[in-house]
């Protein structure tokens, strides 16, 4: 297969690139390196079936050219930071919505066999019911979430208008190697970085807020099951485990995984306005339609992430050019 991965030098995209390159498929990675890293895909440059394109999904000519030669598109490129979306709403919207429109339009023109979109659980906003089914109202209260709703609904419109084989995935929190550990990243990356450098995790509020974490290898497996699924899945599908953990519980697990039990204790600060208190997937569609089951427990995933992080510290994140 010829597979195009947009955002392929990012956290999730680079794992998809790696899997399919190593299986012998032709993989093109399109990334503008806004948040991606050459270090994530550097090893793949040794494979003749891998091509790295430093480009932008906002550039329709480029997307069109790449889609022409693709059997499958995984569309992951996005401006993913909620904080940045507040400062740069137009840029966020341009990438997340018009970038998606470019991908959908190119897939339509060139009859791409399958397009898989990474929407987000962020589209749901504060939970009215938990776990959240795919039918939960889309009530994201921030710019990032609104841009993900727009891209999600645009994909839905393309499916219904043109009968295209597009699947809208809504990942909950994904974690694992190559995930950034900056202030913008998820709690896991930040907690691990702090714990390994002897600093306590900082918790906003009482730490009772919950999240549903999936280890990246399980997420990649779910995308692969989706790719191999013989029938189009035209309704959005949650990518989550259906299990929740409190942020305080997570902080304690990370302290243990980092070997800092007894020396570090979480520090509590004011609650962040608008933070979602429960985020947990109704994961039944993934299990029913794809036969997916997570293979990693949170503890196992954290152990691998901490191990990776220790080595990653000694590596430089290279930028192209
Ligand atoms: N990681 C999660 O927990 C999670 C949860 C829900 C949804 N998602 C979605 O999954 C996708 C991947 O997320 P991630 O965590 O790997 O983020 P990431 O930031 O690591 O990956 C996104 C990639 O897109 C690239 N990119 C940004 N703008 C671009 C543009 N205009 N043109 C080309 N490339 C561009 C970035 O450089 C980056 O490499 C995103 O669409 C995100 O919204 C992620």
JSON list of C-alpha atoms in Angstrom, two decimals, residues 78-80 85 89 91-98 100 119 123 140 142-154:
[
{"chain": "A", "resi": 78, "resn": "UNK", "atom": "CA", "xyz": [-3.03, 19.56, 13.58]},
{"chain": "A", "resi": 79, "resn": "UNK", "atom": "CA", "xyz": [-2.24, 22.47, 15.85]},
{"chain": "A", "resi": 80, "resn": "UNK", "atom": "CA", "xyz": [-2.90, 20.49, 19.04]},
{"chain": "A", "resi": 85, "resn": "UNK", "atom": "CA", "xyz": [-5.24, 28.06, 20.13]},
{"chain": "A", "resi": 89, "resn": "UNK", "atom": "CA", "xyz": [-7.21, 31.10, 16.86]},
{"chain": "A", "resi": 91, "resn": "UNK", "atom": "CA", "xyz": [-3.82, 29.80, 12.64]},
{"chain": "A", "resi": 92, "resn": "UNK", "atom": "CA", "xyz": [-5.38, 26.93, 14.61]},
{"chain": "A", "resi": 93, "resn": "UNK", "atom": "CA", "xyz": [-8.53, 27.06, 12.53]},
{"chain": "A", "resi": 94, "resn": "UNK", "atom": "CA", "xyz": [-6.59, 27.32, 9.26]},
{"chain": "A", "resi": 95, "resn": "UNK", "atom": "CA", "xyz": [-4.56, 24.20, 10.00]},
{"chain": "A", "resi": 96, "resn": "UNK", "atom": "CA", "xyz": [-7.20, 22.09, 11.69]},
{"chain": "A", "resi": 97, "resn": "UNK", "atom": "CA", "xyz": [-10.15, 22.94, 9.50]},
{"chain": "A", "resi": 98, "resn": "UNK", "atom": "CA", "xyz": [-8.88, 24.15, 6.12]},
{"chain": "A", "resi": 100, "resn": "UNK", "atom": "CA", "xyz": [-8.56, 18.91, 6.79]},
{"chain": "A", "resi": 119, "resn": "UNK", "atom": "CA", "xyz": [-10.48, 14.03, 15.47]},
{"chain": "A", "resi": 123, "resn": "UNK", "atom": "CA", "xyz": [-14.94, 17.67, 20.75]},
{"chain": "A", "resi": 140, "resn": "UNK", "atom": "CA", "xyz": [-16.17, 21.88, 23.38]},
{"chain": "A", "resi": 142, "resn": "UNK", "atom": "CA", "xyz": [-12.45, 26.32, 23.56]},
{"chain": "A", "resi": 143, "resn": "UNK", "atom": "CA", "xyz": [-10.93, 27.24, 20.20]},
{"chain": "A", "resi": 144, "resn": "UNK", "atom": "CA", "xyz": [-8.96, 24.01, 19.76]},
{"chain": "A", "resi": 145, "resn": "UNK", "atom": "CA", "xyz": [-12.05, 21.91, 20.51]},
{"chain": "A", "resi": 146, "resn": "UNK", "atom": "CA", "xyz": [-14.18, 24.02, 18.19]},
{"chain": "A", "resi": 147, "resn": "UNK", "atom": "CA", "xyz": [-11.66, 23.53, 15.37]},
{"chain": "A", "resi": 148, "resn": "UNK", "atom": "CA", "xyz": [-11.72, 19.77, 15.98]},
{"chain": "A", "resi": 149, "resn": "UNK", "atom": "CA", "xyz": [-15.54, 19.81, 15.89]},
{"chain": "A", "resi": 150, "resn": "UNK", "atom": "CA", "xyz": [-15.42, 21.66, 12.58]},
{"chain": "A", "resi": 151, "resn": "UNK", "atom": "CA", "xyz": [-12.95, 19.19, 11.03]},
{"chain": "A", "resi": 152, "resn": "UNK", "atom": "CA", "xyz": [-14.89, 16.21, 12.43]},
{"chain": "A", "resi": 153, "resn": "UNK", "atom": "CA", "xyz": [-18.21, 17.49, 11.03]},
{"chain": "A", "resi": 154, "resn": "UNK", "atom": "CA", "xyz": [-16.63, 18.40, 7.69]}
]
